[in-house]
Tab-separated table of C-alpha atoms in Angstrom:
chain	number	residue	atom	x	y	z
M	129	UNK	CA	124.889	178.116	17.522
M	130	UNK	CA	124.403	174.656	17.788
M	131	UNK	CA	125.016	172.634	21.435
M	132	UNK	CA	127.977	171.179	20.778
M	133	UNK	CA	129.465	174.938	20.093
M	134	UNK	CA	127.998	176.036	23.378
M	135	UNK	CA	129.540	172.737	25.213
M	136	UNK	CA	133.303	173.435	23.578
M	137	UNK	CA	132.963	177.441	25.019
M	138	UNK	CA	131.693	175.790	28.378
M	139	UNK	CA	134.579	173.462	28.619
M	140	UNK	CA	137.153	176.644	27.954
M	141	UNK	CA	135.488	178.333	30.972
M	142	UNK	CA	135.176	175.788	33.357
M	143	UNK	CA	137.113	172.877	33.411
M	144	UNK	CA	134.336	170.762	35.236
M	145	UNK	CA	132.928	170.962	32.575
M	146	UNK	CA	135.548	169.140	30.321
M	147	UNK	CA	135.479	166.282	32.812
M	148	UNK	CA	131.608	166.127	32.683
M	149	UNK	CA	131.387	165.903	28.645
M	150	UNK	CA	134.483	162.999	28.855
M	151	UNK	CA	132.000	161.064	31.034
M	152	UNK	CA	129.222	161.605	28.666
M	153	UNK	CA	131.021	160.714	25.490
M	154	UNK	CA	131.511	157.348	27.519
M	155	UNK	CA	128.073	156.536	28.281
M	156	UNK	CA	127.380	157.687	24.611
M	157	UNK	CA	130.362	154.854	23.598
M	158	UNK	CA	128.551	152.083	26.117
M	159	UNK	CA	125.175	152.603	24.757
M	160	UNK	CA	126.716	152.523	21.182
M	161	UNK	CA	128.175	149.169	21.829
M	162	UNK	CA	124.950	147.457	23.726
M	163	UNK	CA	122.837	148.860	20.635
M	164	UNK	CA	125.053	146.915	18.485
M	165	UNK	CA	125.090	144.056	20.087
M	166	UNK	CA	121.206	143.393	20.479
M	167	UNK	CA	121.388	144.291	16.837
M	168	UNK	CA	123.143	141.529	15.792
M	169	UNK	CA	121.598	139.042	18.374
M	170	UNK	CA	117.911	139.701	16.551
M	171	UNK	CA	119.549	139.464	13.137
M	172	UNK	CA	120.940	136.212	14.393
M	173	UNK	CA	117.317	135.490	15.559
M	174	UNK	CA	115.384	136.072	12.584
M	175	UNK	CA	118.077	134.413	10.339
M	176	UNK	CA	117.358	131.015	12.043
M	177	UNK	CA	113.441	132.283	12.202
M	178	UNK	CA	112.737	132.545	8.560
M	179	UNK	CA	115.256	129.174	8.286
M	180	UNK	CA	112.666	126.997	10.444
M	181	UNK	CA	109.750	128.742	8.406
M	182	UNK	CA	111.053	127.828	5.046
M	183	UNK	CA	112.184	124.428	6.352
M	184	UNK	CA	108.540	123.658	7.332
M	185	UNK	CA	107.364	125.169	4.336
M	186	UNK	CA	109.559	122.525	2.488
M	187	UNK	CA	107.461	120.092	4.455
M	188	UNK	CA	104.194	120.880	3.968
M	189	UNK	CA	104.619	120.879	-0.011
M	190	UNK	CA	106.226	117.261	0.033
M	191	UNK	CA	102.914	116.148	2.334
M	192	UNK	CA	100.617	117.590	-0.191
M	193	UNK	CA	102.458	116.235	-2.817
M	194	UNK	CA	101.516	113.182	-2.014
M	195	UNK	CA	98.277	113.772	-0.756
M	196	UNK	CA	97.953	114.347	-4.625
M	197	UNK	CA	99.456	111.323	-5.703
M	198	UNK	CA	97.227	109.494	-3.300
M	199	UNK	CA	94.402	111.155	-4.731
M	200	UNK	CA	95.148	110.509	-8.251
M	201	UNK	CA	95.717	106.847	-7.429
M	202	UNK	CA	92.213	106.920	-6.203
M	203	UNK	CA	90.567	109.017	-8.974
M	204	UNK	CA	91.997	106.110	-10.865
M	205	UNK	CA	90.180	103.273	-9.325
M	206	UNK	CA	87.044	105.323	-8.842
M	207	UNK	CA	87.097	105.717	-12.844
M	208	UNK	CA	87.973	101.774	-13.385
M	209	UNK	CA	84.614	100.875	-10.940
M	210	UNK	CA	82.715	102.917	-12.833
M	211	UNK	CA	83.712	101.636	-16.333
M	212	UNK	CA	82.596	98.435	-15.008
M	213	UNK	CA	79.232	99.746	-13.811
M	214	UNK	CA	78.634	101.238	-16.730
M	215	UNK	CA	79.029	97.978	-18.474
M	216	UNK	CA	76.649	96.282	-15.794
M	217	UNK	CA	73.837	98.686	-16.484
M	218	UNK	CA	74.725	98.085	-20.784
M	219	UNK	CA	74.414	94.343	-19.620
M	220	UNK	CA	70.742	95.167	-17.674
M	221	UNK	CA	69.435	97.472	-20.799
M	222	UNK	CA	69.902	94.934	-22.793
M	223	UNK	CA	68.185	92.380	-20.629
M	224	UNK	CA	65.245	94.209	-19.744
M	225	UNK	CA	64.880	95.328	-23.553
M	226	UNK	CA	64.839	91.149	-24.424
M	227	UNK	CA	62.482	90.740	-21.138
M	228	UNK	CA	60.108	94.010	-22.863
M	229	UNK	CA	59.952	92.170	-25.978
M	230	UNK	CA	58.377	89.087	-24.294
M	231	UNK	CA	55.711	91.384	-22.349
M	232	UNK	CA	54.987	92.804	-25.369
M	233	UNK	CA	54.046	89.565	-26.933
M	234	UNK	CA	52.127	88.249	-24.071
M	235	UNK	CA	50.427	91.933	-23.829
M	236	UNK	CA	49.109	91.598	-26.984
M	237	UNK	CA	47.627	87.883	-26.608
M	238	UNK	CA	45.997	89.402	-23.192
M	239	UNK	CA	44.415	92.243	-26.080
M	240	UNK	CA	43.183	89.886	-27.877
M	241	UNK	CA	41.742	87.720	-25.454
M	242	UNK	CA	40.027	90.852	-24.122
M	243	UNK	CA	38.419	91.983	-27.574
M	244	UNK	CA	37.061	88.521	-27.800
M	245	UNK	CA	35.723	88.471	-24.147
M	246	UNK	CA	35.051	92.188	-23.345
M	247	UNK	CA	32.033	92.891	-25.433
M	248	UNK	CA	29.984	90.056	-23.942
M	249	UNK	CA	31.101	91.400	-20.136
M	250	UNK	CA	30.061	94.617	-20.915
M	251	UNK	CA	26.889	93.247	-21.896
M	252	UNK	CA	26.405	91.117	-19.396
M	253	UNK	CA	27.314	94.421	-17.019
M	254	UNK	CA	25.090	96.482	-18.777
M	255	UNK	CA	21.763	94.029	-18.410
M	256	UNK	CA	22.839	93.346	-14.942
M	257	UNK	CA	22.694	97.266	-14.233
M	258	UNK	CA	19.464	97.760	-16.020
M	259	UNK	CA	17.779	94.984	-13.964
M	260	UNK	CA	19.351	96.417	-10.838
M	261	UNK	CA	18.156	100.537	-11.843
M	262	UNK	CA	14.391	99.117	-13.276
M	263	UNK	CA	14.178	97.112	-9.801
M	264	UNK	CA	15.276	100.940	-7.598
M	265	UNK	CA	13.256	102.793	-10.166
M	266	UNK	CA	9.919	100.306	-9.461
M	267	UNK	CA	10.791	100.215	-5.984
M	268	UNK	CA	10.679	104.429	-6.016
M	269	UNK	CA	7.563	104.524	-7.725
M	270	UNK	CA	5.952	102.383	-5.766
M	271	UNK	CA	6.960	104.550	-2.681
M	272	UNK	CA	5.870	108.088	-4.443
M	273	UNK	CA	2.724	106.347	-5.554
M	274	UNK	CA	1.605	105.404	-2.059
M	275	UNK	CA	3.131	108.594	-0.144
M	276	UNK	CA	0.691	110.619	-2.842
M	277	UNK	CA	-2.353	108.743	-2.483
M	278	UNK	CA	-2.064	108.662	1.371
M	279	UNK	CA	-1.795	112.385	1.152
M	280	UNK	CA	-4.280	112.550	-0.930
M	281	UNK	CA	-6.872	110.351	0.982
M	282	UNK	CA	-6.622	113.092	4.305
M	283	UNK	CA	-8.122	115.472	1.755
M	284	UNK	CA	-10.832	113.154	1.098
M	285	UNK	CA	-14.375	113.385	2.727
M	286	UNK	CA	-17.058	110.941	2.954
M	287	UNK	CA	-17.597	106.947	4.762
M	288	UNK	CA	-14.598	104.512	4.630
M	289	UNK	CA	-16.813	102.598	1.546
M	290	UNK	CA	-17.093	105.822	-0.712
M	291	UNK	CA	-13.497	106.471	-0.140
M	292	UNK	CA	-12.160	103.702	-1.036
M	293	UNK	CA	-14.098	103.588	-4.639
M	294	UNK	CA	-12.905	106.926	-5.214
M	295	UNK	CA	-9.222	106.415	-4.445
M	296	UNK	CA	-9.235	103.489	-6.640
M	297	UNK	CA	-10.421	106.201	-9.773
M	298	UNK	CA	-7.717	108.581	-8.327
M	299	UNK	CA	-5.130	105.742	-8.165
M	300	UNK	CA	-6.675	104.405	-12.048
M	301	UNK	CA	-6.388	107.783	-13.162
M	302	UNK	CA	-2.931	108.596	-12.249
M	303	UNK	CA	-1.570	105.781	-13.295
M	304	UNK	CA	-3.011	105.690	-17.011
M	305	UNK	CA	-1.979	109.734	-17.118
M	306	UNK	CA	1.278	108.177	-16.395
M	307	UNK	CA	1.467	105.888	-18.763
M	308	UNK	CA	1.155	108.260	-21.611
M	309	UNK	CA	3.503	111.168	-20.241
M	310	UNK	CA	6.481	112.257	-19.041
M	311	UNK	CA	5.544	113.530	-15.785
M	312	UNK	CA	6.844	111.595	-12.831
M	313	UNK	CA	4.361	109.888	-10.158
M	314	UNK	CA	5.319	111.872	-7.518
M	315	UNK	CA	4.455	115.425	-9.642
M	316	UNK	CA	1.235	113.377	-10.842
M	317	UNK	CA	0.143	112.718	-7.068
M	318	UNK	CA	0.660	116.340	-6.626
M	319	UNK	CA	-1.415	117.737	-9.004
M	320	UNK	CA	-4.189	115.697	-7.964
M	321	UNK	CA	-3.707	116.706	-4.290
M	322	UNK	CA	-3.518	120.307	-5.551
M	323	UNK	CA	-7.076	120.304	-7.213
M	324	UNK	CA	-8.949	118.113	-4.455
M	325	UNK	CA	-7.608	120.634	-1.946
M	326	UNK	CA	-9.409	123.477	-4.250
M	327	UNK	CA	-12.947	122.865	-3.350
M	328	UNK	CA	-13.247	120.577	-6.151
M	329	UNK	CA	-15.396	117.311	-5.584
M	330	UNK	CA	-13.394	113.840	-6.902
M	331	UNK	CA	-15.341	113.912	-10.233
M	332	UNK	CA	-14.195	117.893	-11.027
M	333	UNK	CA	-10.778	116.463	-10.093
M	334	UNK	CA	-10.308	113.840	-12.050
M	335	UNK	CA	-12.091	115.911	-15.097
M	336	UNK	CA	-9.417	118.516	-14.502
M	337	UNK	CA	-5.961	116.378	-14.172
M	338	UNK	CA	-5.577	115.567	-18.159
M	339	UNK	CA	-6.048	119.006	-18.717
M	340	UNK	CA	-3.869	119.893	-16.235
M	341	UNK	CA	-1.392	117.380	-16.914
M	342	UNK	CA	-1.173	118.772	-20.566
M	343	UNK	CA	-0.766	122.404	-19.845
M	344	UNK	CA	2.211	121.106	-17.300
M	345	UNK	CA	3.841	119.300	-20.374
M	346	UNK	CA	3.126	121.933	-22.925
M	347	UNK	CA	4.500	125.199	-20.475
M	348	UNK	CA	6.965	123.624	-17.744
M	349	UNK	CA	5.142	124.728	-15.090
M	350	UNK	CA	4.923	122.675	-11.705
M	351	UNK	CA	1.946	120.756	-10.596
M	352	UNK	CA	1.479	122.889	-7.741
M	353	UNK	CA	1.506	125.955	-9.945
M	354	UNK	CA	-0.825	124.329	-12.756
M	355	UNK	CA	-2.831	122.631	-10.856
M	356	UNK	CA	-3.729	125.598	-8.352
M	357	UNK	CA	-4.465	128.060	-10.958
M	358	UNK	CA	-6.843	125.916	-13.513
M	359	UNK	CA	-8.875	125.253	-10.230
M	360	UNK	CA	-8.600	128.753	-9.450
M	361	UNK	CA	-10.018	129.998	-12.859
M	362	UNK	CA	-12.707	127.358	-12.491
M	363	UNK	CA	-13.814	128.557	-9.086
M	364	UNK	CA	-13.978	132.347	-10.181
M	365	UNK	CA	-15.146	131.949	-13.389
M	366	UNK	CA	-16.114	128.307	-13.779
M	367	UNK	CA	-19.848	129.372	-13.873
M	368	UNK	CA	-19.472	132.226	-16.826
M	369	UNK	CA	-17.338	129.994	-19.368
M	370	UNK	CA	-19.788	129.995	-22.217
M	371	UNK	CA	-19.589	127.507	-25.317
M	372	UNK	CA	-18.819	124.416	-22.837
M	373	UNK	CA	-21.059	121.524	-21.793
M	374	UNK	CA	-20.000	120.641	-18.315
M	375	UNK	CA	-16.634	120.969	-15.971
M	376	UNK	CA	-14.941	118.520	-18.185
M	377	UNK	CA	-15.184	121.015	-21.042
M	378	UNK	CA	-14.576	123.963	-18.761
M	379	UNK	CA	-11.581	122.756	-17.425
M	380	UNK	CA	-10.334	121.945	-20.668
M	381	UNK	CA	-11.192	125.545	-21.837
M	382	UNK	CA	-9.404	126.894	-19.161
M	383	UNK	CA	-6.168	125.090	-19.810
M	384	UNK	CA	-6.540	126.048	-23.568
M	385	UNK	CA	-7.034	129.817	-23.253
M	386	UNK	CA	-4.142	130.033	-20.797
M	387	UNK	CA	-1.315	127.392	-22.480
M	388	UNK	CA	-2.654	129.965	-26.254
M	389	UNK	CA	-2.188	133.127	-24.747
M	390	UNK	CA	1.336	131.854	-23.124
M	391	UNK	CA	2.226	130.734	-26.533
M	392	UNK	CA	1.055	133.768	-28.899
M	393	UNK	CA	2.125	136.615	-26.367
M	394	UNK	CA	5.089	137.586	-24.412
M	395	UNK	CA	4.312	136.744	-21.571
M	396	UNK	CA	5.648	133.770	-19.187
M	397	UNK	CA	2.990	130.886	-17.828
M	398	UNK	CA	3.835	132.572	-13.871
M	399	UNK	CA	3.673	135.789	-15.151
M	400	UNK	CA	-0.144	135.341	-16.552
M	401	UNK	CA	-1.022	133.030	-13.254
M	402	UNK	CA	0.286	136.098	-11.547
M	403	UNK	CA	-2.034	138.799	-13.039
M	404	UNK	CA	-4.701	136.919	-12.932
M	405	UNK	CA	-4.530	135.804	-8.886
M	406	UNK	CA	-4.494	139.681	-8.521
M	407	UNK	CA	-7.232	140.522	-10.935
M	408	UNK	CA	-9.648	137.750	-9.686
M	409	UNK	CA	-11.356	139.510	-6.890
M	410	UNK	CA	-12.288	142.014	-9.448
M	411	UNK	CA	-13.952	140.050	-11.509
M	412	UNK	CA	-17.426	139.127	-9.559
M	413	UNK	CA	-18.354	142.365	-11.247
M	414	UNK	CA	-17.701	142.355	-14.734
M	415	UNK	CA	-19.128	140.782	-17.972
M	416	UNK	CA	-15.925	140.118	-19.476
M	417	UNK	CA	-15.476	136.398	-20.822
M	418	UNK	CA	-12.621	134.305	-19.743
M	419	UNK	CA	-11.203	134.428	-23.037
M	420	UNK	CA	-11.314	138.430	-23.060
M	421	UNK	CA	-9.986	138.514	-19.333
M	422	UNK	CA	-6.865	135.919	-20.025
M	423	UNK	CA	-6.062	137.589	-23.459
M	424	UNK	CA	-6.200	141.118	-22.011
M	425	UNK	CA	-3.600	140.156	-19.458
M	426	UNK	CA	-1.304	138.835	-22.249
M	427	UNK	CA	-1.635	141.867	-24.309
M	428	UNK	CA	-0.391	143.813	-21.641
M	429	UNK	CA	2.749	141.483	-20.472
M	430	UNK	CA	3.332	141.894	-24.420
M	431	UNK	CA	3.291	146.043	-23.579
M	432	UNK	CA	5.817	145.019	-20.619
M	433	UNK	CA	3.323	145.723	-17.848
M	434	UNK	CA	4.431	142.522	-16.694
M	435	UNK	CA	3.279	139.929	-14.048
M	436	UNK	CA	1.184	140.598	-10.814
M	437	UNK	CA	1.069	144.538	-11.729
M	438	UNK	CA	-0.929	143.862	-14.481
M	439	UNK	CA	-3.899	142.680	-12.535
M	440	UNK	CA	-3.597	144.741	-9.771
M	441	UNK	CA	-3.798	148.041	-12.109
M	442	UNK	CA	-6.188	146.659	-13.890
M	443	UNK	CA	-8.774	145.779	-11.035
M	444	UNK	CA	-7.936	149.213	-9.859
M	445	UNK	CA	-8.705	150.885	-13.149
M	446	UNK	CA	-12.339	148.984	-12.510
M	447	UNK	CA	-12.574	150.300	-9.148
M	448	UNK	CA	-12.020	153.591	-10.535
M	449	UNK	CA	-14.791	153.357	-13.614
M	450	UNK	CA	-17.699	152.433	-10.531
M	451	UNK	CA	-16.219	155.330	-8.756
M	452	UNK	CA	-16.111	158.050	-11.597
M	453	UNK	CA	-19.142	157.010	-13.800
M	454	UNK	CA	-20.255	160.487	-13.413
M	455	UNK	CA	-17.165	161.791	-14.652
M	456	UNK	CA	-16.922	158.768	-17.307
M	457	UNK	CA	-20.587	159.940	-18.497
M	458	UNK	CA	-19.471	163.904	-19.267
M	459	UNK	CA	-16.563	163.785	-21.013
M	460	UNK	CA	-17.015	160.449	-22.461
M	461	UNK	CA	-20.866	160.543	-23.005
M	462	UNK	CA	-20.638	156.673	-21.405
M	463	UNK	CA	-23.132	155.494	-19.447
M	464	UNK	CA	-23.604	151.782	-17.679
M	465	UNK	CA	-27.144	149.979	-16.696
M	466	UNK	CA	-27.453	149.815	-13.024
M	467	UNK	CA	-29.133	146.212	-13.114
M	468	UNK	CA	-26.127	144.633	-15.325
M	469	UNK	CA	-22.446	143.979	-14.440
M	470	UNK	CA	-19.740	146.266	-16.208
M	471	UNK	CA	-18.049	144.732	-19.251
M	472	UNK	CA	-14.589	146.616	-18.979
M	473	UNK	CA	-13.618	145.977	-22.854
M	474	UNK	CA	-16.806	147.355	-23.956
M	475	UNK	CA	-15.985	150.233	-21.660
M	476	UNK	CA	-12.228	150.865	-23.271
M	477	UNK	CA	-14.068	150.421	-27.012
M	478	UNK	CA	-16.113	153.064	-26.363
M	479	UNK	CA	-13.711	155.504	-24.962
M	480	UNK	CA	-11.435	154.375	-27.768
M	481	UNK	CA	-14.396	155.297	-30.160
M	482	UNK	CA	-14.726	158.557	-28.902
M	483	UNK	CA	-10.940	159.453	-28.854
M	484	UNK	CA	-11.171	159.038	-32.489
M	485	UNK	CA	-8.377	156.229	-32.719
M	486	UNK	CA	-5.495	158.402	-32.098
M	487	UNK	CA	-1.840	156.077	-32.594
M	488	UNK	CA	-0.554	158.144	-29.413
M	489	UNK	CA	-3.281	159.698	-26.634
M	490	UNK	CA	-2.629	163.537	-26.306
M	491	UNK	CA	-2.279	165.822	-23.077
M	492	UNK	CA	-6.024	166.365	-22.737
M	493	UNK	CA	-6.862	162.578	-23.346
M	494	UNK	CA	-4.406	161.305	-20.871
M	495	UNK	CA	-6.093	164.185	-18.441
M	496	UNK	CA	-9.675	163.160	-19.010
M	497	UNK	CA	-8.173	159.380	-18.736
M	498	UNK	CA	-6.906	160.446	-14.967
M	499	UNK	CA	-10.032	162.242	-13.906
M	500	UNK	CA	-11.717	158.711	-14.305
M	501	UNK	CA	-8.934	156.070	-13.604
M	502	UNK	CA	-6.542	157.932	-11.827
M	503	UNK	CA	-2.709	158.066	-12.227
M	504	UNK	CA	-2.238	153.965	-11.248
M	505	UNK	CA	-5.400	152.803	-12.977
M	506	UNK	CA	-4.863	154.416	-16.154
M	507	UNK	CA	-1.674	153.031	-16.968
M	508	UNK	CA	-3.275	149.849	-18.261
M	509	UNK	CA	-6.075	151.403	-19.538
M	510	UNK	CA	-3.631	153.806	-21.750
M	511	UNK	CA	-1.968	151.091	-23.226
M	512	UNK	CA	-4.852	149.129	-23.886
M	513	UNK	CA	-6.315	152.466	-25.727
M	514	UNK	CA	-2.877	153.107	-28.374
M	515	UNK	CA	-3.284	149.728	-29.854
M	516	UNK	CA	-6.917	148.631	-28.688
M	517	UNK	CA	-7.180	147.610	-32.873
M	518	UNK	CA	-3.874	144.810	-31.716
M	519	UNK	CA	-6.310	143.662	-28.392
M	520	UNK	CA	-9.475	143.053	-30.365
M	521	UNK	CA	-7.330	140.897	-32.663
M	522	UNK	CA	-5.709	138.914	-29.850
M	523	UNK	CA	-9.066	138.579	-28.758
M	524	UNK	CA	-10.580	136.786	-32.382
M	525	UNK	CA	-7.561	134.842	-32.392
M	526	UNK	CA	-7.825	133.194	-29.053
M	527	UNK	CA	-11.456	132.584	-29.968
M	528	UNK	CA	-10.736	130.529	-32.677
M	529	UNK	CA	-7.008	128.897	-32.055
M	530	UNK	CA	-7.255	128.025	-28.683
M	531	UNK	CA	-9.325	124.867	-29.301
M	532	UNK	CA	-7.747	121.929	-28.156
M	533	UNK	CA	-4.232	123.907	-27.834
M	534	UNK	CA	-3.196	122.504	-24.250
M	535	UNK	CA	-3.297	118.714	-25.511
M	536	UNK	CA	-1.688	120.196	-28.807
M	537	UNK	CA	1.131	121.862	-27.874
M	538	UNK	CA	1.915	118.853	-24.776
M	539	UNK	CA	1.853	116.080	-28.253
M	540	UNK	CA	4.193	118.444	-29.826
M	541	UNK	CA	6.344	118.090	-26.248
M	542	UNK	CA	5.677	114.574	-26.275
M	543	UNK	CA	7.474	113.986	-29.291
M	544	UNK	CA	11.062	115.396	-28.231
M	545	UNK	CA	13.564	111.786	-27.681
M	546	UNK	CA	13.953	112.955	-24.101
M	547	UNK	CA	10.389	112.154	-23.756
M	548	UNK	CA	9.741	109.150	-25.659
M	549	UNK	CA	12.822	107.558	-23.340
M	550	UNK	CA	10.766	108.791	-20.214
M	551	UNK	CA	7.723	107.492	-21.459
M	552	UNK	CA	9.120	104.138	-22.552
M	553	UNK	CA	11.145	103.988	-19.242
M	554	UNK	CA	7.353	104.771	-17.099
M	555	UNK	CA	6.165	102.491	-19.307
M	556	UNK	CA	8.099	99.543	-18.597
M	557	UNK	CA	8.236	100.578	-14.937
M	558	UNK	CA	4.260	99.915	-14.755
M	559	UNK	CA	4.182	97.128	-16.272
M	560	UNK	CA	6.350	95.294	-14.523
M	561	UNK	CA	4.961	96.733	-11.517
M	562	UNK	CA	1.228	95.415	-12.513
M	563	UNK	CA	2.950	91.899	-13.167
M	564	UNK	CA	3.985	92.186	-9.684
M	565	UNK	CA	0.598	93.175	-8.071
M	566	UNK	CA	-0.475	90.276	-10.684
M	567	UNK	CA	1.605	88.031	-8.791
M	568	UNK	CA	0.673	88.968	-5.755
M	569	UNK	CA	-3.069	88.517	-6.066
M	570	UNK	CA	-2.461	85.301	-6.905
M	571	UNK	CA	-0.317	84.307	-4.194
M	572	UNK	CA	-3.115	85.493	-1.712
């Protein structure tokens, strides 16, 4: 049963009820009648709404219309300006293209002015440099000539007179060494400083700088270097070199054993200086010559016992043979005389000898080789033993090639252009330097 069922069964039993459900259908009516009403005021509302909004719709499209139009007009004249600037800049191609033609022209007179003119600049240049490098060049050598010689002279010993003469023969002898090398002054002032300062009197000094200077050229090696170790051969064994007349011909032995044996075995100039500054104090007591000593080393270097290690194990494998010539005597049947010095080759033939020439030494030789040398001293001595046939042949060859090598071998250096362009340039340096002192002397 729905409400309005319930209200017409109300209405039959009470009457007050009928009168209250009349007064509601009323209010129902009024409410019916205001709804309708503010209806049809907002539909009169939005009707003249939506009017205005299309209205200023209608204006907004006729503004951008002719926005538009204005803009076109524009576009127009922005296209017409640059038609004409494009014709401007057709107009300025074509003058600068006339104007390039004319540079062109005047460009190539300038060329050909310059091909006529240029060569005899450049020459002009090119004297005016030379004079300007042979004038910095004379002006060096004079300065490393005179910083030598004054370091020289606080080596020197001897009244003011006596040093004087013997700084001019220094100062002679440099300078005609110069002349024929290409060894600066400065290295040439060195190597003379280097052998005064090793005990050497002036006249051993000057008798050892050629051959110095040679072994430098033919090797590379500094003049400190060279000019330390020749002295240093001469003072250890200076007094043993056989086949030699006087310290001119010693120290020109000396720089031929050692500038042969660098060039017939592998071994490097330093390296060889090296094994021999550590064999040296060994030496006193041997009768080994020079030429066996310096070859010996070289053979080894070869066997790539290289550098200072090959002296050092070699003086100590002569240590050992004083030590154990007991042991050297029974199992080797070797015996030394008391009142002579040892002569270590000898020694090595005659164990070599009595090893029967064996290409590799077996278990027991290498033991009977350690009971005498030791483990450090015998590794020279075992590699001098597998190919002692290869030492003795070093040994004849040195003999007879090293003759002369040094200045040989420095002639063949000598000849490269590199040195022939420092020679010519030492040359011309010195003589224009003696036309100065010329001058000079006369002035005075």
């Amino acid at each position: 049963m729905d409400s309005r069922q319930r209200h017409i069964i109300q209405t039959i039993y009470d009457k007050t009820g009928l009168v209250k459900y009349q007064k509601d259908m009323e209010k129902t009516q009024a409410i019916a009648r205001r709804f309708g009403n503010e209806v049809s005021a907002s539909a009169k509302f939005m009707g003249t709404s939506v009017k205005k909004s299309f209205n200023k719709s209608g204006e907004v499209i006729t503004r951008t219309t002719g926005h538009i139009e204005q803009n076109g007009k524009r576009m127009n004249v922005v296209w017409s300006n640059t038609k004409k600037g494009a014709n401007g800049l057709r107009l300025s191609i074509s003058k600068v293209g006339a104007q390039m033609n004319n540079f062109n022209a005047i460009i190539g007179k300038v060329v050909q002015r310059a091909l006529l003119v240029a060569p005899a600049w450049m020459l002009i240049r090119s004297a005016m440099i030379l004079v300007i490098r042979t004038v910095k060049d004379m002006i060096t050598a004079f300065i490393d000539l005179d910083e030598g010689l004054a370091r020289i002279r606080t080596v020197m010993h001897g009244n003011a007179e006596d040093i004087n003469a013997e700084m001019a023969g220094i100062r002679r002898q440099i300078l005609d060494t110069a002349v024929d090398s290409k060894i600066s002054i400065k290295e040439l002032a060195e190597a003379m400083y280097f052998l005064k300062t090793a005990s050497l009197d002036v006249g051993q000094a000057i008798s050892a700088f050629t051959p110095t200077v040679n072994a430098m050229i033919g090797t590379g090696v500094g003049a400190r270097e060279m000019a330390r170790s020749v002295a240093g051969v001469f003072n250890t064994m200076g007094k043993f070199i056989t086949g030699t007349a006087n310290d001119a011909e010693k120290f020109q032995k000396i720089a031929d054993v050692l500038t042969f044996t660098f060039a017939t075995q592998d071994v490097e100039m330093k390296e060889l200086i090296a094994g021999y500054t550590k064999l040296a104090p060994f030496l006193s007591g041997l009768d080994d010559s020079f030429t066996d000593i310096v070859t010996t080393l070289g053979v080894l270097n070869t066997r790539m016992l290289r550098s200072g290690r090959t002296g050092r194990l070699t003086g100590r494998a002569i240590l050992q043979l004083t030590k154990n010539s007991s042991k050297l005597a029974s199992i080797f049947g070797i015996t030394f005389d008391a009142n002579k010095p040892i002569n270590f080759l000898k020694t090595i033939e005659a164990i070599s000898k009595a090893m029967k020439d064996t290409e590799k030494v077996t278990f027991a030789q290498s033991e009977a080789i350690r009971q005498i040398f030791a483990t450090r001293g015998g590794v020279g001595v075992k590699l001098l033993l597998a190919d002692f046939e290869g030492l003795k042949k070093a040994i004849d060859e040195a003999g007879i090639g090293a003759g002369g090598f040094a200045e040989k071998i420095a002639k063949i250096k000598m000849r490269t252009i590199s040195a022939q362009t420092q020679r010519t340039k030492i040359f011309l340096l010195f003589y224009l330097m003696n036309l100065y002192l010329e001058h000079l002397e006369l002035e005075s």
